Short mmCIF file of C-alpha atoms and ligand atoms in Angstrom, two decimals:
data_model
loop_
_atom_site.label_atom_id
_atom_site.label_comp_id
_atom_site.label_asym_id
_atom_site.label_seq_id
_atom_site.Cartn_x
_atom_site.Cartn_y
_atom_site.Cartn_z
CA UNK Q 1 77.74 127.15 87.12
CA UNK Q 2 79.47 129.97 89.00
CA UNK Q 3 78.58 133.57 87.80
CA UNK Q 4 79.73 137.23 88.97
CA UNK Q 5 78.23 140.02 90.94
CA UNK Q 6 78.72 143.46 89.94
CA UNK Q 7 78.01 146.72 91.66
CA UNK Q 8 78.65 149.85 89.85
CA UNK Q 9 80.53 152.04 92.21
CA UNK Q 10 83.02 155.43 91.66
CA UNK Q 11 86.30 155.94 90.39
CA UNK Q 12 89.43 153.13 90.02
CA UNK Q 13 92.39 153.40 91.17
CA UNK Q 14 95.34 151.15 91.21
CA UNK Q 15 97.57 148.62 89.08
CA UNK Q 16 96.84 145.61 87.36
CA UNK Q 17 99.64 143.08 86.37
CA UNK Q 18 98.68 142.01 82.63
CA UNK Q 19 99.83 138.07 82.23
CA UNK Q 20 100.93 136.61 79.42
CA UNK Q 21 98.60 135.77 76.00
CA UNK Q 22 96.35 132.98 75.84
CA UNK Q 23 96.25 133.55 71.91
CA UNK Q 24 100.02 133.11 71.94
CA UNK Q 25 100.52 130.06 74.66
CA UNK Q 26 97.80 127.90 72.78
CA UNK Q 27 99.88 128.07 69.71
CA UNK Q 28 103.28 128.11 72.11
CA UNK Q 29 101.97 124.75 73.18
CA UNK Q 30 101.70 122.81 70.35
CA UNK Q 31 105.41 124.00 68.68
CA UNK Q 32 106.47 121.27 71.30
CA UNK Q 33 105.16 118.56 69.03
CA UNK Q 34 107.89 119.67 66.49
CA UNK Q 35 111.31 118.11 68.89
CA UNK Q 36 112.22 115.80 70.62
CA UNK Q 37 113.90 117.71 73.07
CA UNK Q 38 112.22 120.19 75.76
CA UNK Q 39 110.22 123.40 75.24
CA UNK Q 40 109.82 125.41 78.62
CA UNK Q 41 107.47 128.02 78.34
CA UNK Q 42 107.80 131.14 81.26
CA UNK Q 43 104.54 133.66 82.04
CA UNK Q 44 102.15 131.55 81.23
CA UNK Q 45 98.78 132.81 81.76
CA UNK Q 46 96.64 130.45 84.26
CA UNK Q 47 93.49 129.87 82.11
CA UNK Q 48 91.04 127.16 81.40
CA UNK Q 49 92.35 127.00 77.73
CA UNK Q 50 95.59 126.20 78.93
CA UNK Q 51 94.44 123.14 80.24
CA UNK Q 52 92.22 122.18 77.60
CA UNK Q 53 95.45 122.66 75.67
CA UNK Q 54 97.76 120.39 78.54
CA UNK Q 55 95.28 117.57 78.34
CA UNK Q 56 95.06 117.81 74.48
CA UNK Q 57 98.86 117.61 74.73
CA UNK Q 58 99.10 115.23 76.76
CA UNK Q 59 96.66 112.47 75.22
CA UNK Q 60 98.90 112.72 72.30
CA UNK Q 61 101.86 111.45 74.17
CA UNK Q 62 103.80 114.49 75.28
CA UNK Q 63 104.49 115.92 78.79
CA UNK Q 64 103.17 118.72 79.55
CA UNK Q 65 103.82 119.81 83.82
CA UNK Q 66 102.65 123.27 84.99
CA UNK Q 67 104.93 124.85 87.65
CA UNK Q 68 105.20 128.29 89.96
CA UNK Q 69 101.48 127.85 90.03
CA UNK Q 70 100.69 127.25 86.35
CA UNK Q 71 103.49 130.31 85.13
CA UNK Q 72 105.72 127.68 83.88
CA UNK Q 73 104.78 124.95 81.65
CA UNK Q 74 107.85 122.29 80.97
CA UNK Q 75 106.87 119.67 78.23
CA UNK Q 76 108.67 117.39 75.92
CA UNK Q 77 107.21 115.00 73.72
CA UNK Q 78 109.62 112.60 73.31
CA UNK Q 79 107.41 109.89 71.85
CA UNK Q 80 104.40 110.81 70.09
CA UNK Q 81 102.26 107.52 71.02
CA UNK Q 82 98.98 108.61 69.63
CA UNK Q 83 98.58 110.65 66.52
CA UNK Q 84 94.89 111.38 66.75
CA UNK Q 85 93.34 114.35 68.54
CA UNK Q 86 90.12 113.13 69.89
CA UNK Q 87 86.54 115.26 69.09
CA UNK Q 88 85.65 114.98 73.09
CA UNK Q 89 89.19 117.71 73.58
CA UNK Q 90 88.96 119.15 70.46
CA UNK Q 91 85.47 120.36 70.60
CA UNK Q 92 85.85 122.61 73.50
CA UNK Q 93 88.45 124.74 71.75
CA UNK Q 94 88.97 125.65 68.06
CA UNK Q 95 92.45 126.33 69.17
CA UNK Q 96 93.16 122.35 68.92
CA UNK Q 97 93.54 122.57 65.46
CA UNK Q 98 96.98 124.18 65.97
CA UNK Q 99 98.30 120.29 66.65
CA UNK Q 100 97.61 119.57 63.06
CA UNK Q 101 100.21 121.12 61.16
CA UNK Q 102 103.68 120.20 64.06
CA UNK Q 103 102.20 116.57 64.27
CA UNK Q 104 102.08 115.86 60.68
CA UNK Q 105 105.30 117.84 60.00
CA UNK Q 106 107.06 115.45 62.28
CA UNK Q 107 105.85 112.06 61.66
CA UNK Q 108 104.14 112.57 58.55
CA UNK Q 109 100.81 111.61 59.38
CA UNK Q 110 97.75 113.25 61.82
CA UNK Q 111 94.11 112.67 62.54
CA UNK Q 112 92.58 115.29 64.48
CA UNK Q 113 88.75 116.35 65.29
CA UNK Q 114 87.01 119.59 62.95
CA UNK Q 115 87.36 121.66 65.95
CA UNK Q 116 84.02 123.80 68.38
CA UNK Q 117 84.98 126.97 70.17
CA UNK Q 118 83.33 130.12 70.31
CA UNK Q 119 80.37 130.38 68.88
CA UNK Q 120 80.81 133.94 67.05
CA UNK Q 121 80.53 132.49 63.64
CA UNK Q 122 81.21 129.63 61.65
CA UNK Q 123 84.94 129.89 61.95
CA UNK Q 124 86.15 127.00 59.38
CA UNK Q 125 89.22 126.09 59.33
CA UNK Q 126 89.84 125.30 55.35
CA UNK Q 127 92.28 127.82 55.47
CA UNK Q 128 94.42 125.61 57.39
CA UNK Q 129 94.29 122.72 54.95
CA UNK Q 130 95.05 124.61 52.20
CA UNK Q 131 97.92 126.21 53.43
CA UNK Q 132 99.06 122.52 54.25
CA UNK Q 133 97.93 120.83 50.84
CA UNK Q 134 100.34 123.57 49.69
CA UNK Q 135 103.45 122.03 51.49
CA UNK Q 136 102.21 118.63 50.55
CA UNK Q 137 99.60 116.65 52.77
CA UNK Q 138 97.47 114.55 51.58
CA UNK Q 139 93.86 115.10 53.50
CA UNK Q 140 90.85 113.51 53.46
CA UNK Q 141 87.74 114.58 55.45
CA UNK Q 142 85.61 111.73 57.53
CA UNK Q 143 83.53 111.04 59.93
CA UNK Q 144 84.26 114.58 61.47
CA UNK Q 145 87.61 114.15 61.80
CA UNK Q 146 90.52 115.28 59.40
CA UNK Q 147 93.31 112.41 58.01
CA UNK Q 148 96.15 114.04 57.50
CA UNK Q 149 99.69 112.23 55.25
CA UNK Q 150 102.71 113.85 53.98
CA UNK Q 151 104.08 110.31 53.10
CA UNK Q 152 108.11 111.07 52.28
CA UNK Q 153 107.17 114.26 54.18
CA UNK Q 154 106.11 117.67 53.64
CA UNK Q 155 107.84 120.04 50.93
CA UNK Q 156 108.28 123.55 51.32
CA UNK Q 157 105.57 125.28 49.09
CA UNK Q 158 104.36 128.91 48.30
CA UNK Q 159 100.73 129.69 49.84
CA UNK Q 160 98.60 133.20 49.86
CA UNK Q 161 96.20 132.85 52.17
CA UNK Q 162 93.08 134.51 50.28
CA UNK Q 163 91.96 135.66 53.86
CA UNK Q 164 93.99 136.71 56.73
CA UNK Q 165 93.72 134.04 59.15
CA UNK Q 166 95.81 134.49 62.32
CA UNK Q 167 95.60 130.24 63.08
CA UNK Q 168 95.90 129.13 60.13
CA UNK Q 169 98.90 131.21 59.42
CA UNK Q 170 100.47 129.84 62.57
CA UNK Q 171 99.54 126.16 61.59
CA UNK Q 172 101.41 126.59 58.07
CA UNK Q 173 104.44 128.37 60.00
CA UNK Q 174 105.13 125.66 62.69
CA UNK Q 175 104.69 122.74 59.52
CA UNK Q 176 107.17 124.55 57.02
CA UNK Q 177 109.69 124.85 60.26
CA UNK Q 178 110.44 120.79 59.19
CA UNK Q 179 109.29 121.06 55.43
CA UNK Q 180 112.12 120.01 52.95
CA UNK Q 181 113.42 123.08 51.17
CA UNK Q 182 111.62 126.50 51.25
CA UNK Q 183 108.05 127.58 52.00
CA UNK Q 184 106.83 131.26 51.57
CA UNK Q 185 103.54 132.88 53.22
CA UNK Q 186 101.95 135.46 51.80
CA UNK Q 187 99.12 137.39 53.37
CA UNK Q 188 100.08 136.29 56.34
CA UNK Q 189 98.63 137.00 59.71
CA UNK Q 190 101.42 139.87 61.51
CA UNK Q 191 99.65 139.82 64.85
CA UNK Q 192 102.28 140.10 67.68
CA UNK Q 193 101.18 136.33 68.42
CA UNK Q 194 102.71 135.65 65.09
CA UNK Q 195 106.05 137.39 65.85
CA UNK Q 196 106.14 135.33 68.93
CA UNK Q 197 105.78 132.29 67.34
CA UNK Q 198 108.51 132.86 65.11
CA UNK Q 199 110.36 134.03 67.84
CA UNK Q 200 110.41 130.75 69.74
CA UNK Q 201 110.42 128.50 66.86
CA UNK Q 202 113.80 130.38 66.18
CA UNK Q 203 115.48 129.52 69.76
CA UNK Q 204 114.54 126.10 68.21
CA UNK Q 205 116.60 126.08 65.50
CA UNK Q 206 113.98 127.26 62.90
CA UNK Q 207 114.62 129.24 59.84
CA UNK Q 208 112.57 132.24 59.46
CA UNK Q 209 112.45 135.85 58.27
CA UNK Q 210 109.80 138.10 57.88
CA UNK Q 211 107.29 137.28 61.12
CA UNK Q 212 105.29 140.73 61.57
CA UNK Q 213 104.96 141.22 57.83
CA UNK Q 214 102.43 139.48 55.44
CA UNK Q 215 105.15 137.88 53.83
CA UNK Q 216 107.04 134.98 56.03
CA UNK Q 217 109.89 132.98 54.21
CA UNK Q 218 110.80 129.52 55.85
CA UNK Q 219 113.94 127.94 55.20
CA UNK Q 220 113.16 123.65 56.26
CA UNK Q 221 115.58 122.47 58.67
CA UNK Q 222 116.23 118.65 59.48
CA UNK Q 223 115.18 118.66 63.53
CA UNK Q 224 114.61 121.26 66.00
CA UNK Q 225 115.62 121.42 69.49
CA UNK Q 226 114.40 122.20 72.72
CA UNK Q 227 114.41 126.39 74.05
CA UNK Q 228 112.86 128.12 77.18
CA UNK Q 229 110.88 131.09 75.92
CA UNK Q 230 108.74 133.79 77.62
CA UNK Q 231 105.04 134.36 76.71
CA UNK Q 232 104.41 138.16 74.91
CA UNK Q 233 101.98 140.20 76.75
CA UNK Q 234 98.57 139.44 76.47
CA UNK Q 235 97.31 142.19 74.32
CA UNK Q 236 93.39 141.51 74.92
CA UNK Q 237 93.94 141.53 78.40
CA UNK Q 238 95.79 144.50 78.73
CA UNK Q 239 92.77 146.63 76.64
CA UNK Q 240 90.10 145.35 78.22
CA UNK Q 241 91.97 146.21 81.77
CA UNK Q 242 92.58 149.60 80.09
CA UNK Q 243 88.82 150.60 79.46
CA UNK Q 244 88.31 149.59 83.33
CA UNK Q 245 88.88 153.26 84.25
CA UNK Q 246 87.93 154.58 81.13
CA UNK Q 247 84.07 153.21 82.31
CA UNK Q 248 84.49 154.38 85.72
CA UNK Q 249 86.65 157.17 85.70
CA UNK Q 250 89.98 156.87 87.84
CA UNK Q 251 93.67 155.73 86.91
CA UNK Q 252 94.86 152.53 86.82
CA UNK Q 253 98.61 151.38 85.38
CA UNK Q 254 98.96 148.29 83.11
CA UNK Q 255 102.07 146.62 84.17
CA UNK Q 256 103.98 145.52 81.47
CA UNK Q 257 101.34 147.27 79.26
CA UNK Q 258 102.94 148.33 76.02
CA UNK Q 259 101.42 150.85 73.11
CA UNK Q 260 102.81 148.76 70.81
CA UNK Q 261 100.40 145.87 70.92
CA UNK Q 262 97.47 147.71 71.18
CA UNK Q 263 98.20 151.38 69.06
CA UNK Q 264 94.99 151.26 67.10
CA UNK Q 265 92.91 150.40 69.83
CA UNK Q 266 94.87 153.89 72.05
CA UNK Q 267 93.85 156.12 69.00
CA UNK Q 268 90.12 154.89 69.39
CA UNK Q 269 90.77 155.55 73.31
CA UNK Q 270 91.98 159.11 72.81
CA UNK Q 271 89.60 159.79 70.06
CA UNK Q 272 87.03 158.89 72.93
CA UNK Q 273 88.72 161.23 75.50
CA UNK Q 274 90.75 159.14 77.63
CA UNK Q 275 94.15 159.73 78.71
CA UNK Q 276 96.57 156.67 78.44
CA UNK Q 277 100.73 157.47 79.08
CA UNK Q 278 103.67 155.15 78.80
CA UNK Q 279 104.80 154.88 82.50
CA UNK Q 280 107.94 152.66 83.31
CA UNK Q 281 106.06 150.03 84.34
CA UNK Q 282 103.66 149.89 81.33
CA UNK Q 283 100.76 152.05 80.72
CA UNK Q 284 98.15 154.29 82.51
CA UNK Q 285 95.34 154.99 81.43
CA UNK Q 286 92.51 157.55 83.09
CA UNK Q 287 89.38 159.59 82.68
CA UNK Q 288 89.11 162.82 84.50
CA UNK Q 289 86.45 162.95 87.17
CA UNK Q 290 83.34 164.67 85.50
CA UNK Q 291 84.12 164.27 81.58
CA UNK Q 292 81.95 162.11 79.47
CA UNK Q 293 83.75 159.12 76.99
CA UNK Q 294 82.88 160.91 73.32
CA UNK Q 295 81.74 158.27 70.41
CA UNK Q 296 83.23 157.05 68.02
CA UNK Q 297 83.34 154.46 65.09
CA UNK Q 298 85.34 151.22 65.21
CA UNK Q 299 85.72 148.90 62.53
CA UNK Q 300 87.72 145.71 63.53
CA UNK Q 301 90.15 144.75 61.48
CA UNK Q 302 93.65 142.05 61.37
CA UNK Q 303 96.62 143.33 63.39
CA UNK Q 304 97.32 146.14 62.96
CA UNK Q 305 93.91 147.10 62.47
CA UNK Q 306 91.44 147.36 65.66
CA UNK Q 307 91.08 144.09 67.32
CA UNK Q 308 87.80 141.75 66.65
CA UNK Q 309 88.83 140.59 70.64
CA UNK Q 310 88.11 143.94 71.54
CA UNK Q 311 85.15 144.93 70.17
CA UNK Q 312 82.82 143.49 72.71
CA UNK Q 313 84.53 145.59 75.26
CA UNK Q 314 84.81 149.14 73.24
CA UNK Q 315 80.93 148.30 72.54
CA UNK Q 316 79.82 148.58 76.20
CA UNK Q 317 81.82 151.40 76.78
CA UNK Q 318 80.40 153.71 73.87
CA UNK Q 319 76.60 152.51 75.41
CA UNK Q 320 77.23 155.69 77.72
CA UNK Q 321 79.68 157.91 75.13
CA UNK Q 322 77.54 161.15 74.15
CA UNK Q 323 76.90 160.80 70.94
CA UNK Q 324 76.10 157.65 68.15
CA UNK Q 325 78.92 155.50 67.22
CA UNK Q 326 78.77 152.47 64.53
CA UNK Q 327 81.07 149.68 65.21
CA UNK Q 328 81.56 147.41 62.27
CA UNK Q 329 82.73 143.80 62.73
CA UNK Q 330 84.64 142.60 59.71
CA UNK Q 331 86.43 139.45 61.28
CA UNK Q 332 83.86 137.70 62.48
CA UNK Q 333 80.09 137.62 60.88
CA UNK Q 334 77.93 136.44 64.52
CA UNK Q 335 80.31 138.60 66.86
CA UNK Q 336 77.34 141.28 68.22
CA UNK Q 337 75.69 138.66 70.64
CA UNK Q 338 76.47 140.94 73.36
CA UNK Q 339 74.18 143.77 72.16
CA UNK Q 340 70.87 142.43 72.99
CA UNK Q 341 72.60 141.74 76.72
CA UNK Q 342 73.56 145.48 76.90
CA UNK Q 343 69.93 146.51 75.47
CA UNK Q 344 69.17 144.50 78.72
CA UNK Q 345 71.13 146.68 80.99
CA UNK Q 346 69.16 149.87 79.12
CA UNK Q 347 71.58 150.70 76.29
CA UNK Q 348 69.96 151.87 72.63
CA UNK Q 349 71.83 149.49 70.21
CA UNK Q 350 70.77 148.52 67.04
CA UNK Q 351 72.37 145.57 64.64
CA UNK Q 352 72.33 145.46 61.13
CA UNK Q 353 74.53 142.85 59.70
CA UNK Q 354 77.88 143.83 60.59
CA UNK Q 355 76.88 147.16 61.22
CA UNK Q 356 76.24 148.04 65.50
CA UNK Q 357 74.67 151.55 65.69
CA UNK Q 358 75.31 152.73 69.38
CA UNK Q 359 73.44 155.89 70.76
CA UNK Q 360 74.74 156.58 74.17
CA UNK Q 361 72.54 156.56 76.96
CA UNK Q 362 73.74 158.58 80.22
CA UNK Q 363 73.65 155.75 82.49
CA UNK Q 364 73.47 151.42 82.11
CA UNK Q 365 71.63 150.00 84.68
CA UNK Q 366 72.30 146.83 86.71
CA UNK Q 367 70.43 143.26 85.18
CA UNK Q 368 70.86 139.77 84.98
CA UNK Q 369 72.75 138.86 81.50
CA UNK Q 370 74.31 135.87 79.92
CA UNK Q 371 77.64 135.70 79.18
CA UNK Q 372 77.89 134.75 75.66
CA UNK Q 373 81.82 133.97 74.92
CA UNK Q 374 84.68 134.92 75.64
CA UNK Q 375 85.08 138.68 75.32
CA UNK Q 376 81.32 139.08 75.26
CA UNK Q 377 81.56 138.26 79.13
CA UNK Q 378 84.04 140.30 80.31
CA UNK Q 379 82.33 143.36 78.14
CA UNK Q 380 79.02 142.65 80.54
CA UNK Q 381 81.23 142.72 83.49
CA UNK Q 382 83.18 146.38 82.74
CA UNK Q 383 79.59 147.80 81.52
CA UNK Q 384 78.37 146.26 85.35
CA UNK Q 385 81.17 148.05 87.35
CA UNK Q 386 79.93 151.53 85.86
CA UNK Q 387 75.86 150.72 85.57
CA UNK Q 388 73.60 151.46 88.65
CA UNK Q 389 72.89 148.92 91.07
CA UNK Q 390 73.63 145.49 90.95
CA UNK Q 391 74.31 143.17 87.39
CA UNK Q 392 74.79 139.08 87.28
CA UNK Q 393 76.94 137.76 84.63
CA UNK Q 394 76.15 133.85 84.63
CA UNK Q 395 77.60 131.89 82.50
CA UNK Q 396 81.09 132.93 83.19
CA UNK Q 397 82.89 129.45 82.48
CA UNK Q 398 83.63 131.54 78.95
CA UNK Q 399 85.27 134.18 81.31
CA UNK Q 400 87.94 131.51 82.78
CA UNK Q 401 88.93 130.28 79.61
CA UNK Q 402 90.84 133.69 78.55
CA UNK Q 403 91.03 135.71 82.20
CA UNK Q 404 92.76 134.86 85.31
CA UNK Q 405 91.94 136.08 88.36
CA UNK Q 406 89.10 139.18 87.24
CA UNK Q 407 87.51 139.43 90.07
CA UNK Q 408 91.34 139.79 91.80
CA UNK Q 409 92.55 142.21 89.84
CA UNK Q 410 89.48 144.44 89.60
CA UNK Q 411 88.91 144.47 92.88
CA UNK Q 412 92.20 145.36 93.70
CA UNK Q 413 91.52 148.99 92.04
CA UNK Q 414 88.38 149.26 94.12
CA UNK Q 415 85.91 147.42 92.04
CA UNK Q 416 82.96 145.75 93.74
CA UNK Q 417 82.94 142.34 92.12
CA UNK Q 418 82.43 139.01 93.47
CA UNK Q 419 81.80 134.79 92.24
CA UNK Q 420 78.83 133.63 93.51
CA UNK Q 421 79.43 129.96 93.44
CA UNK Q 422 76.71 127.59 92.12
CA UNK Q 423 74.77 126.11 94.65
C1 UD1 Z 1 92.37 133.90 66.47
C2 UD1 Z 1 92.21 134.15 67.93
C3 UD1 Z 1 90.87 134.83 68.23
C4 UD1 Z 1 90.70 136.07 67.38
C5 UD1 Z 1 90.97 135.78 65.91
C6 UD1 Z 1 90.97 137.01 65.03
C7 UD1 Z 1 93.45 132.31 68.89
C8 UD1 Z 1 93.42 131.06 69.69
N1 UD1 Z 1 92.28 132.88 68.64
O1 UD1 Z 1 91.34 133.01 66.08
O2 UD1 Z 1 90.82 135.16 69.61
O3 UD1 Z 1 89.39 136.57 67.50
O4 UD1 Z 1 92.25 135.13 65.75
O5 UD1 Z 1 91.90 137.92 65.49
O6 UD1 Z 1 94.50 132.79 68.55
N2 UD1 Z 1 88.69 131.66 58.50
C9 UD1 Z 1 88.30 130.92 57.41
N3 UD1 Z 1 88.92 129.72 57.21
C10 UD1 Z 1 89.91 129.26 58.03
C11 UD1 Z 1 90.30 130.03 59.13
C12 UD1 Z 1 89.67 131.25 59.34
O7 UD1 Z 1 87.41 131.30 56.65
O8 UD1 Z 1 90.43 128.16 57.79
C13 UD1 Z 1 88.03 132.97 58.74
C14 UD1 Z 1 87.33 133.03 60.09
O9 UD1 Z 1 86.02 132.49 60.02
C15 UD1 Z 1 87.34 134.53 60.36
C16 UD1 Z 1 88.67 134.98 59.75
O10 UD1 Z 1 89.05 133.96 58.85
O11 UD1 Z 1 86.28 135.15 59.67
C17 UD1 Z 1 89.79 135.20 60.75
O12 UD1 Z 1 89.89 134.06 61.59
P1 UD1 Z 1 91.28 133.59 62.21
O13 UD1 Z 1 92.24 134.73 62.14
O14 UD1 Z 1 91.67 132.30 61.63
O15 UD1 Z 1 90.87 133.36 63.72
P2 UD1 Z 1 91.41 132.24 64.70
O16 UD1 Z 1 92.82 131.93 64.39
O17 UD1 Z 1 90.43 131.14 64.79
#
């Protein structure tokens, strides 16, 4: 298993090109499964979930073919040969869950795996079945896997999710696009992954108002068609490239950065004492040579609340703020598993529940840690670039499943960072 070399070093300085979400593609993806006809999907982002998500795709029956180097992803699913999403795709991303809801909205019947993933909590995915008992399935639990029927098809419905769940919300969207009649969501998810759902299932001929609020109406339509639609910005990306200077001091730009998808996590920025300005070509964020980040308290929240994908991140930069901040985690109850890495690298953290007390130390040093997910990795790898001396991540197969090209775009701005390659 590859891992990455860090050496903590000065200042950044440069840009970083911010690709397009992985949150948002992985449910992108799957909205094919609702026509017949083609969905083209531009700035995609070139991740190991993407694939996961192609091959998922693909065993299914539809074609899924990556071009400009993985940007583009053309696929039509024509004929739907196989209606059952096997465990040995399913379990390396919770994500597959998302071909429930189009697959059984379609042809009126779907077996897929109870989906793995991350392991920052027990993540069920009830939420999801409800919302689709609600427009009508018929499911039945066994052997691991989930048998889905909407015999005569599904019927629009009215669901409040007693949660906000961002996936299950999208799930319940994509099925009601084909439901007969109405469907309304309430407490729905409004993350901008949402709003580009919508978005695209629109240039497909769906009926929908009200994507970005926690009410979404669906109006059933008969068939959808085929659409070419753009990615939205990834918003984890672009703030966890934003604390990059914020850990090291420096400037760097965010192309195609915008405030708008990440506006609670800039006030928790600026509380901390970094500077972050709307440029044309995104956002730019820096930390004046000599000033210290200040603490403060996060508490993650739904959009558009402070991100749970974030958290990780904000953590290993208040390690070194002057002063104590708490972070609480509300989304998800396992989600500190980064802490005792940090406490590794010399930070003073201490968990309680959902409760992270941080006191700031004046300087990380360098260690070997384990990457634990996702964010948790890339958190390690920011709190490396400003620690002294040398830190391994290992682990980092978690890393290439949400960020292209780190050690690229890091490096461009002056960061030492390397992959050491298994031997
Ligand atoms: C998505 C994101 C993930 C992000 C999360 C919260 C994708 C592919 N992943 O995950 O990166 O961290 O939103 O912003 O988009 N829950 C239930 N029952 C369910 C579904 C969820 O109890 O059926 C709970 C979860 O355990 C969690 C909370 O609801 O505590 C929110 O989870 P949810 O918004 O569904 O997260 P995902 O869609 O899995």
């Amino acid at each position: 298993m590859d891992s990455i070399l860090v050496t903590g070093n000065g200042p950044l300085n440069g840009q970083i090109p911010i690709a397009g979400a992985k949150n948002a593609c992985l449910t992108l993806m799957p909205a094919t499964l609702l026509s017949e006809e083609p969905l083209t999907l531009t700035n995609a982002p070139r991740l190991s979930d993407i694939r996961t998500m192609t091959a998922l795709l693909q065993s299914l029956g539809a074609e899924v073919t990556s071009l400009q180097g993985g940007k583009v992803l053309a696929m039509s699913s024509h004929d739907l040969n196989n209606h059952k999403a096997d465990y040995e795709i399913v379990r390396k991303m919770r994500a597959s869950i998302l071909v429930l809801g189009p697959m059984l909205a379609r042809d009126g019947h779907a077996v897929v795996s109870l989906p793995g993933g991350c392991a920052i909590g027990a993540r069920p995915v009830d939420l999801h079945l409800k919302a689709l008992e609600a427009l009508g399935a018929e499911l039945e639990l066994k052997e691991g896997y989930v048998h889905a029927k909407a015999p005569g098809g599904l019927k629009g419905g009215t669901f409040e999710f007693p949660i906000v769940s961002v996936g299950a919300t999208e799930n319940a969207l994509m099925a009601a696009t084909l439901a007969k009649g109405t469907t309304v969501l309430k407490n729905a998810a409004r993350e901008p992954e949402i709003v580009d759902l919508a978005q695209c299932l629109r240039r497909m001929g769906a009926q929908i108002d009200g994507e970005g609020t926690s009410t979404i109406t669906i109006q059933g339509v008969d068939r959808l068609g085929g659409a070419t639609h753009p990615v939205v910005t990834d918003r984890i990306e672009l703030g966890t490239y934003m604390l990059a200077p914020a850990f090291c001091g420096g400037r760097v730009e965010l192309l195609g950065g915008k405030r708008s998808l990440v506006e609670a996590f800039c006030q928790k920025l600026e509380q901390a004492g970094i500077a972050i300005e709307e440029t044309e070509a995104g956002l730019a964020v820096s930390r004046a040579a000599g000033t210290r980040v200040q603490a403060v308290d996060v508490t993650t929240e739904p959009f558009p609340g402070f991100p749970t994908d974030l958290q990780a991140q904000m953590m290993a930069l208040l390690c070194t703020a002057e002063g104590t901040s708490v972070l609480e985690e509300k989304i998800f109850e396992n989600r500190f598993m980064h802490a005792p890495e940090l406490i590794r690298m010399g930070a003073n953290i201490d968990v309680h529940g959902g409760h992270a007390t941080v006191h700031g130390v004046d300087r990380l040093k360098g260690a070997p840690v384990m990457a634990t997910d996702l964010r948790a990795s890339v958190s390690l790898i920011l709190a490396g670039l400003a620690a002294e001396g040398e830190t391994v991540v290992s682990r980092v197969y978690h890393l290439d499943r949400g960020y292209e090209r780190v050690e690229e775009k890091l490096s461009a701005c002056g960061a030492k960072i390397e992959r050491v390659a298994s031997t």
